Structures are given as structure tokens and as C-alpha cells.
Amino acid sequence: MSRYVLALDFGASSGRAMLSEFDGTKISLQEVHRFENEPIKKQGKLYWNFPQLMHELEEGLHAAYQVAPYESIGIDTWGVDYGILDKQGALLENPRHYRDTRTIGYLKKTTEILSPEALYARTGTQAMEINTLFQLMSQNETDTISRETTMLLMPDLFAYFLTGTVSIERSIASTTQMLSAVSGKWDTQLLKKMGIPTEILPPIIESSDSKGTLLPQIQQRLHLPPIAVTAVCGHDTQCAVFATPAKTDKYIFLSCGTWSLFGAECSKPVLSPQAARLGLSNEVGYGKNITFLKNIIGLWLIQESRREYARQGIYYTFSEIESMAKAVPYSKCYIDPDNPIFTTPGNIPQRIQAYCAQTNQPVLQTPSEIFRCIYESLAWKYRTALEELETCTGETYPIIHLVGGGARDTLLCQLTATFCQRPVAAGPVEATVYGNAAIQFLSIGAIDSPAQAKKCIINSEKIQTYQPQSFPDDAYHAFLHVLHH
């Protein structure tokens, strides 16, 4: 007899409620509700549209139960963002969005308190100004954070308004730069150094632990029974890692969507000065597994370029963009996808042209050339990340598992295989949702073990493999020259 859970996944531009069915051998997904998840701007500041998202979440809960009686709910989002509750348990304001500019300069400010090497040795986290640590420092400077308030990261904030339970799941906690890489506990000494009150931090719970059941008023309003809310890996990347259909012990996962998370699973954190210098990060996944990874801007560059052309009245589908890029045999120039000029919303094509001019490369003229440049630059960036990971771990990884939306993109998959000189196994596209659902099925006892969960996901999806092709060596040297310009 089939069993059902509901996966709620908040992505960069939309959220989905995905009803997930387990029939004993495979997991099937059905989208029952989709909604926009765009930040809102108020007085020059970017926020999550939290009240609207809670409304949409409840719509998803109701719609899914009309289809099948699910037993559990799991919520995942991207990392680092949070909301703050006052002492009565009300949200002080809409949570700020990580693309807000308030943290600019805070990375430099922390070096006056603690060196980057010392910060990395404590947390094992790549220092990025979007991290929760810097967001809290910024907030504390402009609006002192009361010791009587409570911080909840986004998946835990949604769960709190469903259940009233206050806790933070470990995988999402590991994105904050506030967790000790050695003890796995909140680094209260670090927070005190940075002037952040440690009283605001809730207890940490493990992925697959219970978050409680739906509040009676929600049950009544939505005509639902007392359904369990399960702490899945709150960080969407770690849900995707859990769902990676690997058949070998050693492999690279590439979770490719708006961001690209490129990494490998390790038995313990890698805290070397070299890893710190290269900007690699140790995050925690299901079962406290360490994922040693590089954060790379991903298909955001394609998505935001597409939005810019739409603002100009030129509309492209994603398949048209891929075809346009394929029609260009090779890129005449490259960009560093992670250069700060590409991280904020706006005219990405124009910024690419300016970047090419500044780095003494030919200035691209057509949308096709710009799209080709983005694809090739991303694939070369994956090559540099592969080399850095292998150097830091001393391992060789024979295959890359590319999961997430990028698995649909045949050009990106083939370029990645060719530029990295590794086979690329592409899929599943919905890795995050599969991981979210599989952790819930483990929690309710429908699936016996993580190994069985992987088998069920492999049974559920067709995986496409891309083999490496040859490429001219001087192309990679040209990219490295731009990268170190």
C-alpha cells in the first residue's frame, strides 16, 4: 500500500508543494501547488514576502490533502536567511533576503576582530558576506538585537508557524558560519566576540527529527488531521546531496540551479589553511555527514540575463537560450562567474560586456555569444573547483553527479564532462524534493535506511550520462588568465 508525504521546497524564484508517494520500490512526485518566491523591496531593502509565503504554504497543505492523505510535512530552503521572533513569539519584521546590500563591508570588519584563517579554523565555512553571521552583525549594529528574541532560520521559521516548535535543524545551521566545525555546537565564544547575544539561538536538532504536529488552529482552518512536521535537511543543497544516485563511494556532486554547489562527502571537516584560502566550505548533511564544497554562482547568470532581455522586450525560453549558445562554436572570452559585479540583480549582459573590456578581451555583441560565454565560464569554474577539491582531500573523484535544474541543460552537462574530463551523470532534476521526501519516509519508517532510499531514487529516475570529449588546452589557460586577472 502506498504511503505519502508532502515536500515543501522554497527555491530562488518559486516554491512548490510536492506530494510524494512511496509504493515500496520507487518514489513518485506530483506538484500540487506552485507559487512565486520573489523578494519584495521596501525603502531600498530586500525582504522575504513571508506572510504571502505562509499563505501559499497553507494552500499547498490543503491542496495536497485533497489528492492523498499524507503523513508528514518537510520544508527546505536555501541557507543563511533567518527571521527573529519577539518574546511573545511574533515575527519582528519580514526576514531580510540575502541579496540585500546591508552586509557589504562586514567581511572586512570581522578581520579587525578575528583573522580569516582563525574564523575558518573555527567554523570551516567559506566567508561570504551573505552568511548569517554577517547579517546578524549588520542587524545588531543598526538595531540592537535583544537577548529576549529568538532567531530561526527559514525552514525552521516556517515550521514554527505550523507547529509552535522552536529549534534549528543541523544542515541549515551549518550554513550560518556560527557552528563549530569541531564540536558541531553553536560557537558561542565566536558570537560573543562579534557582539551577538547567544541567548537568541535555539537548540539544534538532527535531520529526520520531529518538529511536532500541526497546530490545532491550522488543522481546523485547513480541515486537516494532526499531521507530523519532520525536520528534513532544511538546507536544500543537503536534500539534493542525500538524493544523489551515486553507485560509487567516491564522487563529486554538483547541485546546479540558481547556485552551483560543487563538492564531495568527507568523513571529517577539512580545516586546512589551503582550504580556507581557496574558499571551500564544510557543511553538514543527513546523519552529520560532512560535505566539502565550493559555492559557485550558477544558472543565476542565465536567469538574470533572460530577465534583462525580457525587460527590453525580447523574450527567450530556456530551450531557446540553450540552442542559441549551441549555435556559437566556442566563446571568444570568459568571465569569472563569482566576480561580485554579477551577484546583484540587473543588467548582466551589459556587465559581461564591461568585464570583457576591463580584462582586455573581445567585447561580445550578441545574446548568443553572451549565453555561450556564461555556459563555458561556468564549466571552466567547475574544473577549477574539481582541482581544488582533489588537492585539498588528496582524493581522485571518477564521476560527477549533476543534479537539480541544470541536469536539463544538455549543453552545460556536456561542457562540464568535457572541461572536467570526467563522466557526468545528470539527474534527477528534482533531487532536492526527492531528498526531502526520502528523509520523511525514513522518519515515518516507510524506508529502512539511507542506502534503501538511494536505491528507491535510482529506481524512480532515468539518469543521462555524458562522456568527456577533447578540447584545446589553451582554452583553459585563457580562462585561468582571466580568473587571476
Short mmCIF file of C-alpha atoms in Angstrom, two decimals:
data_model
loop_
_atom_site.label_atom_id
_atom_site.label_comp_id
_atom_site.label_asym_id
_atom_site.label_seq_id
_atom_site.Cartn_x
_atom_site.Cartn_y
_atom_site.Cartn_z
CA MET A 1 0.00 0.00 0.00
CA SER A 2 1.37 3.42 -0.97
CA ARG A 3 2.37 5.98 1.66
CA TYR A 4 2.53 9.74 1.14
CA VAL A 5 4.47 12.74 2.46
CA LEU A 6 4.49 16.39 1.40
CA ALA A 7 7.73 18.15 0.45
CA LEU A 8 7.71 21.97 0.55
CA ASP A 9 10.65 23.41 -1.38
CA PHE A 10 11.35 27.15 -1.47
CA GLY A 11 13.57 27.94 -4.46
CA ALA A 12 15.11 31.15 -5.78
CA SER A 13 12.11 32.27 -7.82
CA SER A 14 9.30 29.89 -6.88
CA GLY A 15 8.12 27.49 -4.22
CA ARG A 16 6.38 24.16 -4.67
CA ALA A 17 4.28 21.77 -2.66
CA MET A 18 5.18 18.31 -3.96
CA LEU A 19 3.09 15.31 -2.95
CA SER A 20 5.44 12.32 -2.77
CA GLU A 21 4.26 8.72 -3.00
CA PHE A 22 6.30 5.65 -1.99
CA ASP A 23 4.99 2.35 -3.38
CA GLY A 24 7.65 0.12 -1.81
CA THR A 25 10.20 0.37 -4.64
CA LYS A 26 10.16 3.92 -6.01
CA ILE A 27 9.15 7.47 -5.13
CA SER A 28 6.77 9.40 -7.40
CA LEU A 29 6.39 13.17 -7.24
CA GLN A 30 3.32 15.25 -8.05
CA GLU A 31 3.30 19.04 -7.94
CA VAL A 32 0.07 20.13 -6.25
CA HIS A 33 0.80 23.83 -5.76
CA ARG A 34 3.36 26.27 -7.16
CA PHE A 35 3.81 29.91 -6.21
CA GLU A 36 6.16 32.83 -6.72
CA ASN A 37 9.02 33.41 -4.29
CA GLU A 38 10.43 36.77 -5.31
CA PRO A 39 11.90 39.18 -2.75
CA ILE A 40 9.98 42.38 -2.09
CA LYS A 41 11.66 45.79 -1.95
CA LYS A 42 10.73 48.32 0.70
CA GLN A 43 12.63 51.59 1.25
CA GLY A 44 15.59 50.21 -0.69
CA LYS A 45 15.76 46.98 1.35
CA LEU A 46 15.08 43.41 0.16
CA TYR A 47 12.81 41.11 2.19
CA TRP A 48 11.18 37.70 2.00
CA ASN A 49 7.44 38.10 1.43
CA PHE A 50 6.80 35.95 4.50
CA PRO A 51 3.03 36.47 5.11
CA GLN A 52 2.29 35.66 1.45
CA LEU A 53 4.57 32.61 1.54
CA MET A 54 2.85 31.29 4.68
CA HIS A 55 -0.48 31.70 2.89
CA GLU A 56 0.86 29.80 -0.14
CA LEU A 57 2.32 27.09 2.12
CA GLU A 58 -1.09 26.56 3.71
CA GLU A 59 -2.70 26.47 0.25
CA GLY A 60 -0.24 23.67 -0.59
CA LEU A 61 -1.09 21.74 2.59
CA HIS A 62 -4.80 21.92 1.78
CA ALA A 63 -4.46 21.11 -1.95
CA ALA A 64 -2.25 18.07 -1.30
CA TYR A 65 -4.67 16.52 1.18
CA GLN A 66 -7.42 16.66 -1.45
CA VAL A 67 -5.25 14.30 -3.52
CA ALA A 68 -3.91 11.86 -0.91
CA PRO A 69 -3.70 11.52 2.91
CA TYR A 70 -0.04 12.41 3.55
CA GLU A 71 1.54 11.56 6.92
CA SER A 72 4.33 14.14 7.18
CA ILE A 73 5.44 17.59 6.00
CA GLY A 74 9.08 18.61 5.34
CA ILE A 75 10.39 22.09 4.47
CA ASP A 76 13.65 23.11 2.76
CA THR A 77 15.00 26.47 1.61
CA TRP A 78 18.37 27.96 0.68
CA GLY A 79 20.77 28.68 3.54
CA VAL A 80 21.76 31.73 5.64
CA ASP A 81 18.47 33.72 5.85
CA TYR A 82 16.50 33.99 9.10
CA GLY A 83 13.67 35.69 10.96
CA ILE A 84 13.59 36.99 14.54
CA LEU A 85 10.73 36.37 16.96
CA ASP A 86 9.98 38.73 19.84
CA LYS A 87 9.50 37.39 23.39
CA GLN A 88 5.78 36.80 22.66
CA GLY A 89 6.72 34.65 19.64
CA ALA A 90 5.64 37.14 16.94
CA LEU A 91 7.83 37.90 13.92
CA LEU A 92 9.54 41.28 14.42
CA GLU A 93 9.65 42.04 10.68
CA ASN A 94 9.76 40.25 7.35
CA PRO A 95 13.06 38.32 7.13
CA ARG A 96 15.74 40.10 5.09
CA HIS A 97 16.84 38.50 1.81
CA TYR A 98 20.49 37.53 1.38
CA ARG A 99 20.72 39.65 -1.80
CA ASP A 100 20.05 42.75 0.31
CA THR A 101 23.11 45.04 0.42
CA ARG A 102 23.21 45.54 4.21
CA THR A 103 26.19 43.20 4.77
CA ILE A 104 28.58 44.93 2.35
CA GLY A 105 31.85 45.61 4.17
CA TYR A 106 31.17 43.30 7.13
CA LEU A 107 33.66 40.67 5.99
CA LYS A 108 36.39 43.28 6.27
CA LYS A 109 35.06 44.47 9.64
CA THR A 110 35.41 40.99 11.12
CA THR A 111 39.11 40.85 10.21
CA GLU A 112 39.66 43.55 12.83
CA ILE A 113 38.28 41.09 15.42
CA LEU A 114 39.41 37.73 14.03
CA SER A 115 41.65 36.79 11.10
CA PRO A 116 40.01 34.97 8.14
CA GLU A 117 42.23 31.94 8.86
CA ALA A 118 41.10 31.81 12.51
CA LEU A 119 37.44 32.21 11.51
CA TYR A 120 37.79 29.33 9.04
CA ALA A 121 39.58 27.11 11.56
CA ARG A 122 36.64 27.59 13.95
CA THR A 123 33.70 27.22 11.54
CA GLY A 124 35.08 25.54 8.39
CA THR A 125 32.73 27.80 6.42
CA GLN A 126 33.61 29.87 3.37
CA ALA A 127 33.45 33.50 4.47
CA MET A 128 30.77 35.14 2.33
CA GLU A 129 29.10 38.42 3.27
CA ILE A 130 25.68 36.84 2.80
CA ASN A 131 26.32 34.43 5.71
CA THR A 132 24.06 34.64 8.76
CA LEU A 133 26.95 35.75 10.98
CA PHE A 134 27.44 38.92 8.93
CA GLN A 135 23.70 39.51 8.54
CA LEU A 136 23.30 39.40 12.33
CA MET A 137 26.30 41.70 12.85
CA SER A 138 24.78 44.22 10.45
CA GLN A 139 21.36 43.99 12.10
CA ASN A 140 22.87 44.30 15.59
CA GLU A 141 24.74 47.44 14.61
CA THR A 142 21.68 49.27 13.24
CA ASP A 143 19.02 47.80 15.57
CA THR A 144 20.45 46.16 18.66
CA ILE A 145 19.24 42.56 18.91
CA SER A 146 17.52 41.91 22.23
CA ARG A 147 18.58 38.89 24.28
CA GLU A 148 14.89 38.11 24.70
CA THR A 149 14.36 37.47 20.98
CA THR A 150 14.79 34.17 19.11
CA MET A 151 16.46 33.63 15.73
CA LEU A 152 15.07 30.94 13.44
CA LEU A 153 16.50 30.04 10.04
CA MET A 154 13.92 30.00 7.27
CA PRO A 155 12.84 26.31 7.20
CA ASP A 156 12.59 26.38 10.99
CA LEU A 157 10.65 29.67 10.89
CA PHE A 158 8.03 28.17 8.57
CA ALA A 159 7.87 25.06 10.78
CA TYR A 160 7.47 27.24 13.89
CA PHE A 161 4.36 28.90 12.45
CA LEU A 162 2.95 25.44 11.67
CA THR A 163 3.76 23.75 14.99
CA GLY A 164 4.89 26.34 17.59
CA THR A 165 8.17 24.37 18.00
CA VAL A 166 11.43 26.32 18.37
CA SER A 167 14.54 24.51 17.08
CA ILE A 168 17.07 24.69 14.24
CA GLU A 169 17.94 21.68 12.05
CA ARG A 170 21.65 20.91 11.75
CA SER A 171 22.19 21.19 7.96
CA ILE A 172 20.71 24.69 7.74
CA ALA A 173 22.62 25.68 10.93
CA SER A 174 25.86 24.70 9.17
CA THR A 175 25.36 27.46 6.56
CA THR A 176 25.47 30.25 9.16
CA GLN A 177 29.23 30.47 9.91
CA MET A 178 28.20 30.24 13.57
CA LEU A 179 28.62 26.49 14.14
CA SER A 180 31.84 24.97 15.46
CA ALA A 181 33.23 22.63 12.81
CA VAL A 182 34.84 20.52 15.56
CA SER A 183 32.09 20.22 18.20
CA GLY A 184 29.05 20.68 15.96
CA LYS A 185 27.61 23.11 18.53
CA TRP A 186 26.93 26.84 18.30
CA ASP A 187 30.27 28.64 18.64
CA THR A 188 29.15 30.91 21.47
CA GLN A 189 32.67 32.30 22.01
CA LEU A 190 32.77 33.47 18.38
CA LEU A 191 29.34 35.10 18.66
CA LYS A 192 30.36 36.92 21.83
CA LYS A 193 33.49 38.23 20.03
CA MET A 194 31.21 39.56 17.28
CA GLY A 195 28.82 41.16 19.77
CA ILE A 196 25.86 38.88 19.03
CA PRO A 197 23.79 37.72 22.04
CA THR A 198 23.94 33.91 22.24
CA GLU A 199 20.57 33.78 24.04
CA ILE A 200 18.82 34.19 20.66
CA LEU A 201 19.98 30.74 19.45
CA PRO A 202 17.57 27.78 19.76
CA PRO A 203 18.70 24.16 20.26
CA ILE A 204 19.98 22.23 17.24
CA ILE A 205 18.12 19.07 16.16
CA GLU A 206 19.05 16.40 13.61
CA SER A 207 17.60 15.82 10.17
CA SER A 208 14.63 13.38 10.41
CA ASP A 209 13.82 14.53 13.98
CA SER A 210 10.27 15.65 14.74
CA LYS A 211 9.20 19.30 14.63
CA GLY A 212 5.85 18.43 16.24
CA THR A 213 2.40 18.34 14.67
CA LEU A 214 0.22 20.95 13.03
CA LEU A 215 -1.26 23.45 15.48
CA PRO A 216 -4.97 22.85 16.25
CA GLN A 217 -5.97 26.18 14.68
CA ILE A 218 -4.25 25.22 11.41
CA GLN A 219 -5.84 21.77 11.45
CA GLN A 220 -9.24 23.40 11.94
CA ARG A 221 -8.74 26.11 9.33
CA LEU A 222 -7.46 23.73 6.63
CA HIS A 223 -9.64 20.72 7.63
CA LEU A 224 -6.58 18.54 8.28
CA PRO A 225 -5.78 15.87 10.89
CA PRO A 226 -2.78 16.32 13.29
CA ILE A 227 -0.06 15.74 10.65
CA ALA A 228 3.61 15.46 11.70
CA VAL A 229 6.13 18.08 10.62
CA THR A 230 9.55 16.48 10.09
CA ALA A 231 12.90 18.26 10.16
CA VAL A 232 14.32 17.20 6.80
CA CYS A 233 17.67 18.68 5.75
CA GLY A 234 16.47 22.28 5.91
CA HIS A 235 19.26 23.30 3.53
CA ASP A 236 18.04 22.41 0.02
CA THR A 237 21.59 21.52 -1.09
CA GLN A 238 21.82 18.82 1.55
CA CYS A 239 18.47 17.34 0.47
CA ALA A 240 19.92 17.18 -3.05
CA VAL A 241 23.16 15.57 -1.80
CA PHE A 242 21.12 12.94 0.07
CA ALA A 243 19.26 12.14 -3.17
CA THR A 244 22.39 11.91 -5.36
CA PRO A 245 22.03 8.48 -7.06
CA ALA A 246 25.70 7.51 -6.64
CA LYS A 247 26.76 3.87 -7.02
CA THR A 248 30.40 4.52 -6.02
CA ASP A 249 31.86 5.67 -2.69
CA LYS A 250 33.86 8.49 -4.26
CA TYR A 251 32.09 11.00 -6.47
CA ILE A 252 31.55 14.71 -6.97
CA PHE A 253 28.07 16.11 -6.52
CA LEU A 254 27.14 19.21 -8.45
CA SER A 255 23.83 20.63 -7.28
CA CYS A 256 23.14 23.02 -10.11
CA GLY A 257 20.38 25.61 -10.02
CA THR A 258 20.48 29.34 -9.33
CA TRP A 259 23.66 28.48 -7.39
CA SER A 260 26.10 25.68 -8.14
CA LEU A 261 27.28 23.68 -5.14
CA PHE A 262 30.26 21.56 -6.20
CA GLY A 263 31.70 19.13 -3.68
CA ALA A 264 32.32 15.74 -2.15
CA GLU A 265 31.31 13.91 1.02
CA CYS A 266 34.09 13.54 3.61
CA SER A 267 34.39 11.64 6.89
CA LYS A 268 35.53 14.78 8.76
CA PRO A 269 35.83 18.54 8.13
CA VAL A 270 38.77 19.81 6.07
CA LEU A 271 40.05 22.84 8.01
CA SER A 272 43.45 23.43 6.38
CA PRO A 273 44.76 26.93 5.59
CA GLN A 274 44.76 25.85 1.91
CA ALA A 275 41.01 25.05 2.04
CA ALA A 276 40.42 28.43 3.70
CA ARG A 277 42.46 30.26 1.05
CA LEU A 278 40.59 28.51 -1.78
CA GLY A 279 37.19 29.45 -0.36
CA LEU A 280 35.96 25.90 0.20
CA SER A 281 33.26 25.19 2.76
CA ASN A 282 32.38 22.36 5.16
CA GLU A 283 28.65 21.87 5.53
CA VAL A 284 26.70 19.16 7.32
CA GLY A 285 24.20 16.83 5.73
CA TYR A 286 21.99 13.93 6.75
CA GLY A 287 23.49 11.78 9.52
CA LYS A 288 26.06 14.52 10.28
CA ASN A 289 27.92 13.68 7.04
CA ILE A 290 30.39 16.42 6.06
CA THR A 291 30.04 17.87 2.57
CA PHE A 292 33.19 19.69 1.49
CA LEU A 293 32.16 22.04 -1.27
CA LYS A 294 32.61 25.20 -3.28
CA ASN A 295 29.80 27.74 -3.66
CA ILE A 296 29.74 28.96 -7.27
CA ILE A 297 27.22 31.23 -8.91
CA GLY A 298 25.13 29.01 -11.16
CA LEU A 299 22.30 29.46 -13.62
CA TRP A 300 21.50 32.81 -11.95
CA LEU A 301 23.61 34.34 -14.73
CA ILE A 302 21.36 32.79 -17.40
CA GLN A 303 18.16 33.52 -15.45
CA GLU A 304 19.00 37.17 -14.76
CA SER A 305 20.21 37.73 -18.36
CA ARG A 306 16.91 36.30 -19.59
CA ARG A 307 15.04 38.69 -17.26
CA GLU A 308 17.09 41.62 -18.57
CA TYR A 309 16.29 40.80 -22.20
CA ALA A 310 12.60 40.48 -21.20
CA ARG A 311 12.79 43.97 -19.67
CA GLN A 312 14.00 45.11 -23.09
CA GLY A 313 11.02 43.39 -24.74
CA ILE A 314 12.98 40.36 -26.03
CA TYR A 315 11.63 37.06 -24.73
CA TYR A 316 13.59 33.79 -24.78
CA THR A 317 12.63 30.37 -23.41
CA PHE A 318 15.39 28.42 -21.66
CA SER A 319 15.47 25.91 -24.52
CA GLU A 320 15.91 28.77 -27.00
CA ILE A 321 18.79 30.12 -24.89
CA GLU A 322 20.49 26.70 -24.94
CA SER A 323 20.03 26.43 -28.74
CA MET A 324 21.43 29.93 -29.25
CA ALA A 325 24.51 29.08 -27.17
CA LYS A 326 24.99 25.77 -29.03
CA ALA A 327 25.00 27.66 -32.34
CA VAL A 328 28.18 29.50 -31.24
CA PRO A 329 31.09 27.03 -31.68
CA TYR A 330 33.20 28.45 -28.82
CA SER A 331 33.39 31.53 -26.64
CA LYS A 332 35.76 34.33 -27.60
CA CYS A 333 36.11 35.40 -23.97
CA TYR A 334 35.43 34.31 -20.39
CA ILE A 335 34.21 35.77 -17.12
CA ASP A 336 34.76 34.80 -13.50
CA PRO A 337 31.15 33.86 -12.63
CA ASP A 338 31.84 34.67 -8.96
CA ASN A 339 33.05 38.21 -9.52
CA PRO A 340 30.93 40.43 -7.20
CA ILE A 341 29.68 42.51 -10.17
CA PHE A 342 27.49 39.54 -11.21
CA THR A 343 25.82 38.81 -7.86
CA THR A 344 23.15 41.53 -7.69
CA PRO A 345 20.04 41.76 -9.91
CA GLY A 346 20.29 43.95 -13.02
CA ASN A 347 21.77 44.09 -16.49
CA ILE A 348 24.05 41.03 -16.51
CA PRO A 349 24.70 41.13 -20.32
CA GLN A 350 25.95 44.73 -20.03
CA ARG A 351 28.14 43.79 -17.04
CA ILE A 352 29.62 40.88 -19.02
CA GLN A 353 30.50 43.27 -21.85
CA ALA A 354 32.13 45.68 -19.37
CA TYR A 355 34.05 42.80 -17.75
CA CYS A 356 35.38 41.65 -21.15
CA ALA A 357 36.56 45.20 -21.91
CA GLN A 358 38.24 45.55 -18.49
CA THR A 359 40.08 42.24 -18.93
CA ASN A 360 41.29 43.12 -22.47
CA GLN A 361 39.13 40.50 -24.18
CA PRO A 362 36.90 40.90 -27.23
CA VAL A 363 33.59 42.53 -26.23
CA LEU A 364 30.69 40.19 -27.00
CA GLN A 365 27.95 41.67 -29.16
CA THR A 366 25.07 39.22 -29.49
CA PRO A 367 22.86 37.46 -26.90
CA SER A 368 24.03 34.11 -28.35
CA GLU A 369 27.66 34.99 -27.63
CA ILE A 370 26.82 36.16 -24.11
CA PHE A 371 24.95 32.93 -23.31
CA ARG A 372 27.83 30.83 -24.70
CA CYS A 373 30.29 32.80 -22.57
CA ILE A 374 28.23 32.12 -19.43
CA TYR A 375 27.99 28.37 -20.10
CA GLU A 376 31.69 27.92 -20.85
CA SER A 377 32.79 30.10 -17.93
CA LEU A 378 30.63 28.07 -15.54
CA ALA A 379 32.02 24.76 -16.82
CA TRP A 380 35.61 26.04 -16.51
CA LYS A 381 34.85 27.22 -12.97
CA TYR A 382 33.71 23.66 -12.18
CA ARG A 383 37.10 22.45 -13.48
CA THR A 384 38.97 24.76 -11.09
CA ALA A 385 36.72 23.61 -8.20
CA LEU A 386 37.45 19.95 -9.04
CA GLU A 387 41.19 20.60 -8.98
CA GLU A 388 40.93 22.46 -5.66
CA LEU A 389 38.85 19.70 -4.02
CA GLU A 390 41.20 16.95 -5.17
CA THR A 391 44.22 18.94 -3.96
CA CYS A 392 42.70 19.54 -0.51
CA THR A 393 41.41 15.99 0.06
CA GLY A 394 44.17 14.05 -1.73
CA GLU A 395 41.45 12.02 -3.46
CA THR A 396 40.55 11.48 -7.11
CA TYR A 397 36.85 11.54 -7.93
CA PRO A 398 35.98 9.42 -11.00
CA ILE A 399 32.49 10.77 -11.75
CA ILE A 400 30.41 13.95 -11.38
CA HIS A 401 26.74 13.62 -10.42
CA LEU A 402 24.97 16.75 -11.67
CA VAL A 403 21.56 17.14 -10.02
CA GLY A 404 18.95 19.91 -9.99
CA GLY A 405 17.63 22.13 -12.78
CA GLY A 406 20.99 22.17 -14.60
CA ALA A 407 20.54 18.45 -15.37
CA ARG A 408 18.00 19.50 -18.05
CA ASP A 409 20.65 21.59 -19.79
CA THR A 410 22.42 19.27 -22.21
CA LEU A 411 24.99 21.89 -23.25
CA LEU A 412 26.07 22.60 -19.66
CA CYS A 413 26.22 18.86 -18.87
CA GLN A 414 28.40 18.12 -21.91
CA LEU A 415 30.69 21.12 -21.33
CA THR A 416 31.13 20.04 -17.70
CA ALA A 417 32.07 16.48 -18.74
CA THR A 418 34.49 17.78 -21.38
CA PHE A 419 36.14 20.57 -19.40
CA CYS A 420 36.46 18.46 -16.21
CA GLN A 421 37.43 15.32 -18.16
CA ARG A 422 35.06 13.23 -16.07
CA PRO A 423 31.82 11.47 -17.00
CA VAL A 424 28.77 13.45 -15.87
CA ALA A 425 25.68 11.55 -14.68
CA ALA A 426 22.82 14.06 -14.98
CA GLY A 427 19.72 13.77 -12.82
CA PRO A 428 17.45 13.78 -11.04
CA VAL A 429 16.25 17.30 -11.81
CA GLU A 430 14.11 17.19 -8.65
CA ALA A 431 16.94 15.94 -6.40
CA THR A 432 16.06 18.39 -3.62
CA VAL A 433 12.45 17.19 -3.48
CA TYR A 434 13.47 13.51 -3.68
CA GLY A 435 15.86 14.07 -0.77
CA ASN A 436 13.24 15.96 1.25
CA ALA A 437 10.68 13.18 0.67
CA ALA A 438 13.11 10.30 1.26
CA ILE A 439 14.16 11.71 4.65
CA GLN A 440 10.49 11.92 5.63
CA PHE A 441 9.88 8.32 4.50
CA LEU A 442 12.85 7.28 6.68
CA SER A 443 11.41 9.23 9.61
CA ILE A 444 7.97 7.57 9.40
CA GLY A 445 9.51 4.10 8.90
CA ALA A 446 8.39 3.55 5.30
CA ILE A 447 12.05 3.30 4.14
CA ASP A 448 14.53 1.36 6.29
CA SER A 449 17.90 3.01 5.59
CA PRO A 450 19.69 5.74 3.61
CA ALA A 451 21.04 3.00 1.29
CA GLN A 452 17.48 1.85 0.53
CA ALA A 453 16.46 5.49 -0.05
CA LYS A 454 19.22 5.85 -2.70
CA LYS A 455 18.03 2.64 -4.42
CA CYS A 456 14.45 3.92 -4.48
CA ILE A 457 15.57 7.21 -6.05
CA ILE A 458 17.66 5.34 -8.67
CA ASN A 459 14.53 3.26 -9.44
CA SER A 460 12.49 6.45 -9.81
CA GLU A 461 14.54 8.35 -12.41
CA LYS A 462 16.38 7.84 -15.69
CA ILE A 463 19.95 9.18 -15.41
CA GLN A 464 21.65 10.52 -18.56
CA THR A 465 25.45 10.10 -18.78
CA TYR A 466 27.73 12.45 -20.76
CA GLN A 467 31.25 11.33 -21.71
CA PRO A 468 34.21 13.74 -21.89
CA GLN A 469 35.27 14.95 -25.34
CA SER A 470 38.55 16.58 -26.35
CA PHE A 471 39.17 20.32 -26.06
CA PRO A 472 42.13 22.65 -26.72
CA ASP A 473 44.35 23.12 -23.64
CA ASP A 474 44.91 26.79 -24.40
CA ALA A 475 41.19 27.49 -23.72
CA TYR A 476 41.61 26.55 -20.04
CA HIS A 477 44.80 28.62 -19.78
CA ALA A 478 42.88 31.58 -21.22
CA PHE A 479 40.16 31.12 -18.59
CA LEU A 480 42.74 30.89 -15.77
CA HIS A 481 44.41 34.05 -17.05
CA VAL A 482 41.06 35.90 -16.77
CA LEU A 483 40.35 34.34 -13.37
CA HIS A 484 43.65 35.64 -11.95
CA HIS A 485 43.49 38.98 -13.74
#
